[in-house]
XYZ file of C-alpha atoms in Angstrom:
753
model
C 19.955 -57.987 -24.513
C 22.106 -58.784 -21.477
C 24.652 -56.075 -20.585
C 25.921 -57.556 -17.320
C 29.710 -57.204 -16.853
C 30.021 -55.252 -20.072
C 31.871 -51.949 -20.488
C 29.885 -49.072 -21.987
C 30.926 -45.434 -22.626
C 29.694 -42.761 -20.202
C 27.979 -39.498 -21.211
C 27.474 -37.517 -18.029
C 25.659 -34.439 -19.418
C 22.214 -35.781 -18.400
C 21.651 -35.308 -14.636
C 18.021 -36.453 -14.303
C 16.821 -40.099 -14.206
C 16.002 -41.785 -17.522
C 13.229 -44.409 -17.610
C 12.586 -47.302 -19.976
C 11.348 -46.226 -23.402
C 12.249 -42.551 -22.959
C 13.560 -40.728 -26.035
C 16.910 -38.973 -25.522
C 18.254 -36.052 -27.525
C 21.778 -35.126 -26.416
C 23.910 -32.302 -27.790
C 27.617 -32.807 -27.143
C 29.818 -29.812 -26.403
C 32.077 -28.371 -29.073
C 35.353 -30.293 -29.069
C 38.227 -30.922 -31.415
C 37.867 -34.621 -30.413
C 34.238 -34.851 -31.550
C 35.078 -37.120 -34.480
C 36.970 -39.538 -32.252
C 34.209 -39.494 -29.620
C 31.538 -40.127 -32.253
C 33.454 -43.053 -33.731
C 34.122 -44.616 -30.335
C 30.560 -44.248 -29.002
C 29.077 -45.459 -32.282
C 31.205 -48.567 -32.169
C 29.503 -49.636 -28.919
C 25.980 -48.729 -30.100
C 24.992 -47.848 -26.516
C 26.068 -45.486 -23.732
C 25.242 -44.979 -20.063
C 23.834 -41.690 -18.660
C 21.417 -40.208 -16.090
C 23.439 -41.254 -13.029
C 22.067 -41.172 -9.443
C 23.460 -42.446 -6.100
C 21.343 -44.289 -3.519
C 21.888 -44.330 0.245
C 24.547 -47.059 -0.082
C 26.428 -44.953 -2.659
C 25.552 -47.483 -5.341
C 25.599 -45.803 -8.730
C 22.592 -46.329 -10.977
C 22.242 -45.196 -14.556
C 20.302 -45.833 -17.736
C 21.485 -47.574 -20.882
C 20.636 -45.615 -24.023
C 20.606 -47.260 -27.411
C 21.971 -44.954 -30.119
C 19.415 -44.556 -32.910
C 20.959 -41.804 -35.046
C 23.818 -39.313 -34.898
C 23.395 -35.787 -36.309
C 27.009 -35.049 -37.209
C 26.288 -31.527 -38.431
C 24.851 -30.391 -35.102
C 26.734 -32.810 -32.803
C 23.448 -34.357 -31.600
C 22.912 -37.997 -30.531
C 19.357 -39.392 -30.645
C 18.606 -42.542 -28.671
C 16.112 -44.644 -26.695
C 16.408 -45.829 -23.068
C 16.456 -49.620 -22.943
C 16.903 -50.185 -19.211
C 18.247 -49.210 -15.798
C 21.368 -50.805 -14.334
C 23.837 -50.372 -11.518
C 27.285 -49.482 -12.741
C 30.848 -49.046 -11.606
C 33.118 -46.443 -13.146
C 36.344 -47.948 -14.383
C 39.514 -46.663 -15.939
C 39.276 -45.755 -19.591
C 41.046 -47.548 -22.356
C 40.897 -44.238 -24.154
C 41.552 -40.658 -23.025
C 38.567 -39.576 -25.090
C 35.635 -41.252 -23.255
C 35.176 -42.707 -19.734
C 33.614 -46.153 -19.311
C 31.238 -47.835 -16.847
C 30.986 -51.536 -16.041
C 27.416 -52.871 -15.882
C 27.174 -54.777 -12.573
C 23.784 -56.514 -12.349
C 20.259 -56.848 -13.692
C 18.051 -53.740 -13.768
C 15.454 -54.635 -11.086
C 14.688 -57.362 -8.524
C 12.500 -60.324 -9.352
C 8.932 -60.246 -7.998
C 5.942 -62.503 -7.320
C 2.900 -61.097 -9.092
C 0.558 -62.531 -6.449
C 2.124 -60.271 -3.826
C 1.492 -57.150 -5.909
C -2.191 -57.449 -6.886
C -3.528 -55.069 -4.235
C -0.781 -52.481 -4.823
C -1.296 -52.602 -8.596
C -5.075 -52.245 -8.192
C -4.681 -49.250 -5.848
C -2.262 -47.569 -8.249
C -4.581 -48.187 -11.183
C -7.477 -46.560 -9.291
C -5.376 -43.482 -8.623
C -4.561 -43.168 -12.312
C -8.281 -43.448 -13.162
C -9.068 -40.658 -10.696
C -6.508 -38.469 -12.407
C -8.112 -39.182 -15.752
C -11.540 -38.239 -14.381
C -10.278 -34.949 -12.947
C -8.612 -34.048 -16.239
C -11.281 -34.996 -18.759
C -9.898 -34.726 -22.255
C -6.321 -34.797 -20.965
C -4.814 -38.207 -21.918
C -1.590 -37.623 -20.067
C -2.058 -40.794 -17.945
C -4.129 -42.723 -20.485
C -1.298 -44.776 -21.970
C -0.160 -45.897 -18.518
C -3.383 -47.648 -17.476
C -2.756 -50.851 -19.450
C -0.936 -53.037 -16.940
C 1.364 -55.779 -18.184
C 1.503 -58.269 -15.312
C 4.624 -59.801 -16.807
C 6.488 -56.461 -16.786
C 5.451 -54.422 -13.741
C 8.765 -52.553 -13.764
C 8.118 -51.456 -17.353
C 4.662 -50.189 -16.360
C 6.193 -48.233 -13.471
C 8.812 -46.768 -15.820
C 6.003 -45.430 -18.015
C 4.318 -43.766 -15.023
C 7.410 -42.270 -13.364
C 8.277 -39.533 -15.935
C 4.734 -38.112 -15.619
C 5.208 -37.011 -11.990
C 6.417 -33.585 -10.861
C 8.182 -35.043 -7.805
C 9.397 -38.485 -6.680
C 10.948 -39.721 -9.935
C 14.412 -40.067 -8.342
C 13.167 -42.416 -5.604
C 11.287 -44.554 -8.122
C 14.423 -44.768 -10.265
C 16.744 -45.812 -7.421
C 14.411 -48.434 -5.905
C 14.945 -52.006 -7.144
C 12.091 -53.925 -5.469
C 8.744 -53.824 -7.278
C 6.692 -53.239 -4.073
C 8.942 -50.379 -2.988
C 8.678 -48.801 -6.421
C 4.874 -49.112 -6.365
C 4.779 -47.391 -2.959
C 6.778 -44.466 -4.319
C 4.492 -44.341 -7.368
C 1.410 -44.235 -5.102
C 2.903 -41.381 -3.077
C 3.674 -39.427 -6.240
C 0.165 -40.113 -7.563
C -1.391 -38.784 -4.332
C 0.606 -35.563 -4.682
C -0.436 -35.314 -8.326
C -4.089 -35.834 -7.358
C -3.905 -32.990 -4.817
C -2.276 -30.749 -7.362
C -4.833 -31.564 -10.060
C -7.755 -31.026 -7.657
C -6.426 -27.621 -6.734
C -5.751 -26.768 -10.386
C -9.339 -27.680 -11.233
C -10.707 -25.536 -8.371
C -8.384 -22.743 -9.436
C -9.667 -22.752 -13.015
C -13.275 -22.938 -11.815
C -12.754 -19.833 -9.673
C -11.237 -17.983 -12.601
C -14.022 -19.064 -14.962
C -16.667 -17.809 -12.521
C -15.133 -14.315 -12.319
C -14.572 -13.519 -16.003
C -16.404 -13.262 -19.302
C -15.537 -15.587 -22.144
C -13.950 -12.900 -24.325
C -11.969 -11.124 -21.594
C -8.581 -12.673 -22.171
C -6.582 -9.951 -20.483
C -8.878 -9.949 -17.479
C -8.613 -13.729 -17.358
C -4.837 -13.534 -17.062
C -5.052 -10.910 -14.328
C -7.546 -13.024 -12.377
C -5.266 -16.021 -12.639
C -2.406 -13.980 -11.265
C -4.563 -12.621 -8.453
C -5.820 -16.051 -7.390
C -2.301 -17.475 -7.568
C -1.092 -14.700 -5.260
C -4.064 -15.136 -2.911
C -4.071 -18.936 -2.746
C -0.403 -19.840 -3.052
C 2.153 -17.101 -2.675
C 0.399 -14.182 -1.007
C 2.220 -10.855 -1.395
C 5.559 -11.820 0.116
C 7.551 -10.831 -2.969
C 5.926 -7.397 -3.051
C 6.518 -6.873 0.669
C 10.165 -7.850 0.269
C 10.617 -5.413 -2.618
C 9.123 -2.550 -0.612
C 11.239 -3.495 2.387
C 14.413 -3.398 0.276
C 13.475 0.026 -1.124
C 12.824 1.401 2.365
C 16.148 0.019 3.602
C 17.963 1.716 0.702
C 16.110 5.034 1.123
C 18.158 7.900 2.550
C 15.514 9.995 4.296
C 14.718 11.442 7.754
C 13.992 8.871 10.429
C 10.361 9.994 10.747
C 9.854 9.140 7.067
C 11.387 5.676 7.399
C 9.294 4.938 10.505
C 6.114 5.949 8.694
C 6.998 3.775 5.694
C 7.691 0.792 7.953
C 4.311 1.309 9.617
C 2.493 1.445 6.274
C 4.377 -1.643 5.073
C 3.231 -3.620 8.130
C -0.339 -2.579 7.383
C 0.058 -3.719 3.775
C 1.417 -7.096 4.880
C -1.721 -7.665 6.997
C -4.143 -6.498 4.296
C -5.693 -8.653 1.600
C -4.071 -7.743 -1.752
C -7.401 -7.198 -3.517
C -8.966 -4.779 -0.997
C -9.265 -1.035 -1.722
C -7.168 -0.266 1.350
C -4.216 -2.178 -0.100
C -4.299 -0.022 -3.233
C -4.292 3.142 -1.095
C -1.276 1.897 0.877
C 0.617 0.880 -2.280
C 0.009 4.269 -3.891
C 1.200 5.990 -0.727
C 4.366 3.874 -0.530
C 5.120 4.402 -4.231
C 4.636 8.164 -3.897
C 6.826 8.598 -0.816
C 9.571 6.346 -2.194
C 9.600 8.299 -5.478
C 10.334 11.635 -3.775
C 13.953 12.918 -3.959
C 14.558 13.020 -0.194
C 18.337 13.362 -0.504
C 19.006 14.323 -4.145
C 20.326 17.809 -4.901
C 21.784 19.362 -8.041
C 25.292 20.750 -7.874
C 25.015 24.542 -7.971
C 27.123 26.760 -10.212
C 28.233 29.892 -8.325
C 30.142 31.635 -11.127
C 28.781 35.176 -11.513
C 30.573 35.642 -14.830
C 28.827 32.574 -16.237
C 25.504 33.802 -14.864
C 26.037 37.179 -16.526
C 26.905 35.474 -19.801
C 23.737 33.357 -19.705
C 21.517 36.348 -18.905
C 23.060 38.440 -21.700
C 22.726 35.622 -24.229
C 19.082 34.953 -23.433
C 17.814 38.510 -22.856
C 18.543 41.887 -24.369
C 18.267 45.037 -22.249
C 16.600 44.941 -18.786
C 19.962 45.847 -17.227
C 18.510 46.729 -13.818
C 16.750 43.389 -13.614
C 19.957 41.546 -14.524
C 21.896 43.573 -11.970
C 19.424 42.694 -9.225
C 19.554 38.996 -10.168
C 23.362 39.005 -10.017
C 23.212 40.683 -6.592
C 20.839 37.959 -5.457
C 23.178 35.235 -6.770
C 26.210 36.915 -5.178
C 24.544 36.805 -1.764
C 23.725 33.121 -2.255
C 27.358 32.479 -3.137
C 28.616 34.143 0.054
C 25.867 32.759 2.285
C 24.444 29.548 0.751
C 22.279 28.836 3.793
C 20.826 32.335 4.017
C 17.048 32.403 3.951
C 16.615 35.083 1.325
C 13.494 36.772 0.080
C 11.350 35.240 -2.613
C 11.720 37.128 -5.900
C 8.561 38.208 -7.700
C 8.866 39.559 -11.236
C 6.010 41.966 -11.962
C 5.335 43.293 -15.428
C 3.130 43.170 -18.516
C 2.806 40.011 -20.625
C 5.599 39.247 -23.040
C 8.422 41.127 -21.306
C 10.339 37.943 -20.408
C 9.329 37.172 -16.825
C 9.046 33.430 -17.366
C 12.032 33.113 -19.683
C 14.368 34.969 -17.327
C 13.530 32.483 -14.556
C 14.538 29.698 -16.934
C 17.803 31.555 -17.528
C 18.383 31.813 -13.761
C 18.025 28.033 -13.481
C 20.464 27.587 -16.362
C 22.950 30.001 -14.784
C 22.785 28.168 -11.443
C 22.980 24.714 -13.019
C 19.768 23.696 -11.286
C 16.716 21.883 -12.590
C 13.795 24.081 -13.683
C 10.119 23.415 -12.984
C 7.082 25.617 -13.550
C 3.486 25.548 -12.410
C 0.770 28.046 -13.233
C -1.385 29.393 -10.412
C -3.812 31.202 -12.711
C -7.415 30.440 -11.755
C -6.446 28.164 -8.860
C -9.152 28.307 -6.201
C -8.779 25.062 -4.260
C -6.381 24.932 -1.330
C -5.964 21.177 -1.876
C -4.119 21.870 -5.136
C -1.302 23.328 -3.002
C -1.469 21.108 0.082
C -2.822 17.918 -1.507
C -5.789 15.770 -0.461
C -6.069 13.538 2.575
C -5.311 10.023 1.398
C -8.578 8.737 2.841
C -10.440 10.448 -0.029
C -11.114 8.559 -3.256
C -8.691 9.721 -5.929
C -6.516 11.574 -3.413
C -3.079 12.742 -4.502
C -0.198 14.935 -3.447
C -0.417 18.701 -3.958
C 1.023 20.508 -6.925
C 4.139 21.665 -5.047
C 5.248 18.182 -3.963
C 4.157 16.748 -7.321
C 6.492 19.133 -9.160
C 9.365 18.265 -6.804
C 8.701 14.573 -7.523
C 8.682 15.241 -11.268
C 11.926 17.224 -11.311
C 13.688 14.675 -9.085
C 15.797 17.039 -6.976
C 15.408 18.929 -3.708
C 16.856 22.221 -4.954
C 15.234 23.157 -8.276
C 14.381 26.642 -9.456
C 10.609 26.591 -8.977
C 8.534 29.125 -10.923
C 5.085 29.935 -9.527
C 3.572 31.672 -12.535
C 0.709 34.201 -12.397
C 0.534 34.417 -8.613
C -1.741 37.450 -8.944
C -4.416 35.280 -10.602
C -5.111 33.188 -7.485
C -8.729 33.098 -6.376
C -10.574 31.621 -3.410
C -13.969 30.073 -2.675
C -15.642 27.683 -0.234
C -12.891 25.111 -0.932
C -10.301 27.280 0.769
C -7.800 30.010 0.064
C -4.758 28.801 -1.908
C -2.980 32.112 -1.241
C -2.946 31.290 2.463
C -1.635 27.800 1.721
C 1.196 29.339 -0.305
C 2.358 31.222 2.789
C 3.732 28.002 4.252
C 5.442 27.238 0.935
C 7.106 30.630 0.480
C 7.827 31.651 4.074
C 11.482 30.727 4.829
C 10.573 30.257 8.487
C 7.949 27.608 7.702
C 8.873 25.783 4.513
C 11.622 23.703 6.130
C 8.869 21.377 7.363
C 6.091 21.807 4.801
C 3.180 19.464 5.496
C 1.370 18.026 2.493
C -2.041 16.620 3.437
C -1.429 13.442 1.443
C 2.082 12.741 2.739
C 1.387 13.737 6.354
C 5.162 14.047 6.668
C 7.411 17.115 6.969
C 9.078 17.921 3.644
C 12.010 20.340 3.424
C 11.400 23.054 0.811
C 14.101 25.384 2.124
C 16.561 24.348 -0.602
C 14.083 25.204 -3.373
C 14.583 28.576 -5.067
C 11.026 29.862 -5.452
C 10.448 32.654 -7.972
C 7.022 34.079 -8.761
C 5.616 36.221 -11.558
C 2.637 38.557 -11.783
C 1.180 41.102 -14.157
C -0.077 43.351 -11.375
C 1.048 43.353 -7.762
C -2.346 44.740 -6.709
C -3.720 41.243 -7.317
C -1.348 39.652 -4.774
C -2.607 39.221 -1.217
C -0.873 41.400 1.373
C 0.639 38.527 3.432
C 2.148 36.988 0.290
C 3.377 40.349 -0.957
C 5.099 40.920 2.385
C 7.200 37.770 1.893
C 8.365 38.633 -1.616
C 10.778 41.097 -3.136
C 9.181 42.823 -6.114
C 11.310 43.349 -9.220
C 9.490 45.489 -11.767
C 9.899 44.501 -15.410
C 8.561 47.332 -17.543
C 7.910 47.289 -21.258
C 10.477 47.634 -24.024
C 11.139 50.621 -26.222
C 10.776 50.336 -29.989
C 14.556 50.133 -30.334
C 14.757 47.368 -27.727
C 11.963 45.409 -29.402
C 13.729 45.737 -32.750
C 16.990 44.423 -31.292
C 15.199 41.543 -29.542
C 13.492 40.614 -32.798
C 16.800 40.573 -34.702
C 18.745 38.663 -32.013
C 16.154 36.184 -30.804
C 12.645 36.168 -32.261
C 13.485 35.949 -35.961
C 16.050 33.169 -35.471
C 13.630 31.237 -33.259
C 10.784 31.444 -35.777
C 13.036 30.548 -38.709
C 14.069 27.390 -36.866
C 10.494 26.489 -35.922
C 9.329 26.906 -39.522
C 12.207 24.924 -41.027
C 13.753 27.918 -42.781
C 17.519 28.254 -42.863
C 19.050 31.386 -41.268
C 19.389 34.423 -43.557
C 16.787 33.124 -46.023
C 14.424 35.795 -44.672
C 15.884 39.255 -44.142
C 13.979 41.748 -41.977
C 15.600 45.151 -41.675
C 15.284 47.351 -38.602
C 12.981 49.703 -40.537
C 10.631 46.844 -41.443
C 10.571 45.619 -37.847
C 9.778 49.119 -36.573
C 6.854 49.314 -39.001
C 5.576 45.986 -37.679
C 6.008 47.108 -34.059
C 4.230 50.437 -34.552
C 1.528 49.296 -36.949
C 0.604 45.813 -35.778
C 1.446 45.613 -32.081
C 0.519 47.785 -29.172
C 2.044 46.015 -26.218
C 4.731 46.367 -23.608
C 6.344 43.020 -24.432
C 7.173 41.232 -27.658
C 4.620 38.411 -27.771
C 2.465 39.904 -30.541
C 5.618 40.887 -32.395
C 6.691 37.247 -32.348
C 3.265 36.246 -33.681
C 3.656 38.712 -36.553
C 7.111 37.340 -37.408
C 5.699 33.798 -37.269
C 2.931 34.818 -39.675
C 5.495 36.232 -42.108
C 7.584 33.041 -41.858
C 4.566 30.883 -42.682
C 3.681 32.900 -45.751
C 7.291 33.100 -46.945
C 7.729 29.348 -46.384
C 4.717 28.767 -48.619
C 6.304 31.028 -51.221
C 9.593 29.120 -51.038
C 7.864 25.828 -51.821
C 6.001 27.379 -54.763
C 8.725 29.530 -56.399
C 11.975 27.996 -55.047
C 13.119 31.552 -54.286
C 16.453 31.255 -52.411
C 16.219 34.382 -50.224
C 13.378 36.735 -49.349
C 14.260 40.314 -48.414
C 11.231 42.089 -46.964
C 10.843 45.768 -47.720
C 8.568 48.211 -45.939
C 6.048 47.940 -48.757
C 5.839 44.147 -48.271
C 4.579 44.327 -44.694
C 0.939 44.982 -45.627
C 1.099 42.129 -48.157
C 1.908 39.629 -45.407
C 0.149 41.125 -42.369
C -2.709 43.093 -43.892
C -3.553 46.707 -43.126
C -1.993 48.182 -39.962
C -4.152 47.915 -36.857
C -2.700 50.973 -35.159
C -1.807 54.348 -36.626
C -0.321 57.410 -35.001
C -2.768 59.589 -36.929
C -5.668 57.990 -35.029
C -5.238 60.742 -32.416
C -6.776 64.148 -32.992
C -4.679 66.441 -35.129
C -5.915 69.794 -33.904
C -6.519 71.560 -30.631
C -10.072 71.232 -29.332
C -12.055 72.393 -26.350
C -13.305 69.782 -23.900
C -11.020 66.967 -25.079
C -7.852 66.069 -23.139
C -5.373 63.270 -23.726
C -4.512 61.291 -20.627
C -2.233 58.307 -20.079
C -3.197 54.985 -18.553
C -1.290 51.978 -17.273
C -2.742 48.490 -17.706
C -1.519 44.941 -17.212
C -0.559 45.003 -20.883
C 1.474 48.223 -20.745
C 0.856 51.931 -21.193
C -1.641 53.566 -23.526
C -3.322 56.904 -24.215
C -6.756 57.706 -22.794
C -9.014 60.319 -24.349
C -11.233 62.271 -21.939
C -14.207 64.015 -23.567
C -16.379 66.561 -21.779
C -19.636 68.124 -23.007
C -21.745 70.849 -21.352
C -25.537 70.808 -21.802
C -28.615 72.321 -20.256
C -29.504 70.691 -16.996
C -29.577 70.969 -13.225
C -25.921 70.629 -12.286
C -25.753 66.859 -12.781
C -22.566 64.934 -13.545
C -22.972 62.117 -16.074
C -20.139 59.587 -16.386
C -19.874 56.994 -19.166
C -17.141 54.796 -20.598
C -17.040 51.963 -18.025
C -15.327 54.012 -15.303
C -14.378 52.520 -11.957
C -15.240 53.938 -8.538
C -11.888 55.688 -8.065
C -12.097 57.367 -11.467
C -15.672 58.480 -10.748
C -14.446 60.107 -7.545
C -11.668 61.810 -9.534
C -14.325 63.237 -11.884
C -16.325 64.657 -8.943
C -13.147 66.162 -7.481
C -12.295 67.663 -10.879
C -15.759 69.277 -11.208
C -15.571 70.711 -7.693
C -12.064 72.051 -8.382
C -13.222 73.720 -11.624
C -16.155 75.355 -9.784
C -13.718 76.750 -7.227
C -11.506 78.155 -10.012
C -14.423 79.550 -12.048
C -13.927 83.264 -11.180
C -10.270 83.153 -12.165
C -11.176 81.868 -15.620
C -14.225 84.149 -16.114
C -16.793 81.375 -15.788
C -20.202 82.411 -14.430
C -21.010 80.333 -11.353
C -24.688 80.251 -12.281
C -23.816 78.112 -15.295
C -23.020 75.230 -12.991
C -26.605 75.358 -11.695
C -28.244 75.497 -15.118
C -26.051 73.014 -16.944
C -25.041 69.401 -16.609
C -21.615 67.920 -17.331
C -21.199 64.710 -19.333
C -17.772 63.053 -19.198
C -16.997 60.138 -21.475
C -13.934 57.902 -21.941
C -14.041 56.201 -25.375
C -13.717 52.414 -25.786
C -16.524 51.805 -23.336
C -16.028 48.033 -23.359
C -12.669 48.462 -21.618
C -12.860 49.013 -17.823
C -10.990 52.094 -16.618
C -10.056 53.052 -13.095
C -7.472 54.834 -11.005
C -6.731 58.380 -9.815
C -4.094 59.298 -12.426
C -6.639 60.846 -14.824
C -7.308 63.688 -12.380
C -5.428 66.386 -14.356
C -6.976 65.281 -17.671
C -10.509 65.326 -16.182
C -10.031 68.763 -14.635
C -8.546 70.187 -17.844
C -11.363 68.778 -20.007
C -14.101 70.223 -17.729
C -12.452 73.665 -17.502
C -11.875 73.713 -21.260
C -15.518 72.814 -21.946
C -16.794 75.637 -19.705
C -14.232 78.282 -20.743
C -13.867 77.389 -24.414
C -10.069 77.217 -24.140
C -8.452 74.860 -26.645
C -6.320 71.938 -25.437
C -3.161 71.031 -27.343
C -3.273 67.770 -29.294
C 0.430 66.896 -29.001
C 0.520 66.890 -25.196
C -0.584 64.087 -22.871
C -0.988 64.364 -19.128
C -1.089 62.056 -16.110
C -1.405 62.858 -12.432
C -3.813 62.853 -9.494
C -5.291 66.139 -8.259
C -6.730 67.178 -4.920
C -9.579 69.576 -4.157
C -7.011 72.312 -3.566
C -5.332 71.765 -6.928
C -2.200 69.941 -5.774
C -0.804 67.346 -8.168
C 0.122 63.998 -6.596
C 2.507 61.326 -7.960
C 1.407 58.280 -9.931
C 2.881 54.894 -10.916
C 3.832 53.221 -14.169
C 5.804 56.183 -15.515
C 7.881 54.190 -17.985
C 4.870 52.294 -19.345
C 2.920 55.521 -19.783
C 5.826 57.224 -21.517
C 6.140 54.239 -23.849
C 2.411 54.462 -24.557
C 2.768 58.154 -25.382
C 5.720 57.460 -27.671
C 3.805 54.702 -29.451
C 0.898 57.114 -30.047
C 3.106 59.885 -31.440
C 2.903 62.203 -28.410
C 5.940 64.490 -28.125
C 5.274 66.051 -24.722
C 4.044 64.565 -21.443
C 3.081 66.395 -18.247
C 4.061 64.529 -15.068
C 3.809 65.258 -11.323
C 7.025 66.789 -10.009
C 7.360 63.927 -7.493
C 7.816 61.541 -10.443
C 10.917 63.360 -11.661
C 13.158 60.629 -10.215
C 11.264 58.021 -12.251
C 11.634 60.053 -15.438
C 15.389 60.420 -14.924
C 15.731 56.610 -14.944
C 14.072 56.310 -18.349
C 16.212 55.130 -21.289
C 17.656 57.833 -23.505
C 15.609 56.496 -26.413
C 12.486 57.688 -24.585
C 13.881 60.920 -23.130
C 15.197 62.019 -26.528
C 11.816 61.583 -28.218
C 9.316 62.563 -25.540
C 9.748 65.728 -23.467
C 8.740 65.434 -19.813
C 7.299 68.543 -18.129
C 6.875 68.470 -14.342
C 4.118 70.314 -12.472
C 3.192 70.604 -8.823
C -0.301 72.147 -9.084
C -3.170 72.183 -11.544
C -2.635 75.718 -12.815
C 0.892 74.888 -13.944
C -0.629 72.046 -15.920
C -3.200 74.419 -17.454
C -0.423 76.671 -18.734
C 1.214 73.726 -20.500
C -2.012 72.262 -21.875
C -3.996 75.232 -23.133
C -3.141 76.791 -26.464
């Protein structure tokens, strides 16, 4: 069909060239004139689209024959019937623009002049077919119609990735064949590389490793084509945006240059990437806004913890100083006390009161210095130390950082972590803490470090010198009861899915649980007992649908079994050779029976009950002191030569040590030799010397609590500990009488019947 000098409607949505025989699917935009456009375009049966300009600004386009119109979806389906040059003319309608077809599609040609070019092009197509066996992409284009060379070229052109525009704009057959040959050469190079690429991938993977196959493809693409430029650019942008000290930025730039010159698949590149990711993830300039309100801090501490007024007061003093002098390098706080007294939870409350992030790490059993300082990044599997790792996790430079169980640190051939902690905790050093992995100074001066320990004797002297010790002693029965009512019961009800007030535990029931099933300074076992009751009651709720369970004293044994501890476990009558001492352990205070027996022998001293060296020395001192006092108490000195003394501390599996059993040991030995009876309702603690002087001891509150728990009503203390006794809560002073002595004979008068 001849279109020369005809007017055809224009549809300009298609921007790419359209070749003879191509199928066109065109979706028109939404318009209120769609019906008019459809009618007008349909009336012509053809339209012109796919416009391109050549160097002479001649406009070329393709004529598309309309096959069908999908009115529902506004889609026109058509077939390209030829290429023409056109001239845009004024429209006879304001709905559609028109183009005037100017001349024939392509120039005439002499087939004899094109034989060599056609043959060369055909050979190139055959090569493509051989490279891509089984791929018939170019198969349909190999049948050359000598009468329609332009049609053959139009079939080839859409198959190329580049060069289609030049082929479309050219009018001479030879020129078009030259462009086709160029495009075919490019396609051949591409297909050869693609084949080599797939061969490399196939050599490096197993048949069933699909995921690995995809990764290998990506790796080879990066290696062969693109390298790692995108990755380098991303790292460079992150470094540019990082707000950090200049030494950090310089080091990152240096590592990035190394990465750019390293093959992406080498182990060294992975080390560098991990290092860059780690350093970039650290919060070099991020700090939490601090709350300095003391009233809010007091409110938080009171809500979260009952009692421990002195501890709260000291914390508020600490916060007040920080408010007045934010940059002051204060001491590191160390909470020391038995398990379950709230050391860890009060640190969490401090973080809440300050509005800072909270992070915790346990030091118990740590024996490798690298866990604090990190590993050199040259080692396989190297990583940052635990301190920097926690800072990275919390995402801020000024968290409240709890170092739990600092007294449980150990050391071996791998180093001494306690020494490594000196740099972390010392305010003079931690401004430029050096992690072995980072090899960069990191400022820890904004971090509020708080430590906890059960026993300060387990803390190394240099560390202890850098910390301020705040003692957290055990709770009285009344305090434990109040804590259970305010906190523990509500917490366990929530954890077990029981609504508040569905389980009622009276103060009397809680006291029975405390005295009969727990023997601790804290409230951890008490919480376990309450949890056990909640589990059993929850089971009862599901079985009986009982709305509320009120526990009476008689119900305690039903849920918890027989009591583990009874006050009547102690002796009920005065006896000779048996004294009741008091001991302080990491778990609180407790009573300690000292038994002494005299037997025929040669003046030997036998010690059993797993006694430590200091306690053994106390026993020898006690025996020597009794021998020196023998005449005063009518003891024949010859008996010491013909008898042996056996001292035993029951519960032999439990290690016992310390000098505070001196009075009890001396009293038991003297009682065994003299036959004097020792009172059963009196306990004693205190160190003695060879001359009979009584020296002060530690852990007064814990020991008094242990005596109260055991049913002791009177405790003998060294006179130097009077100040400690005066600070005891009234609940202890009202139930346990404290008697103060300065020498051993004063103690004898209080202990003997």
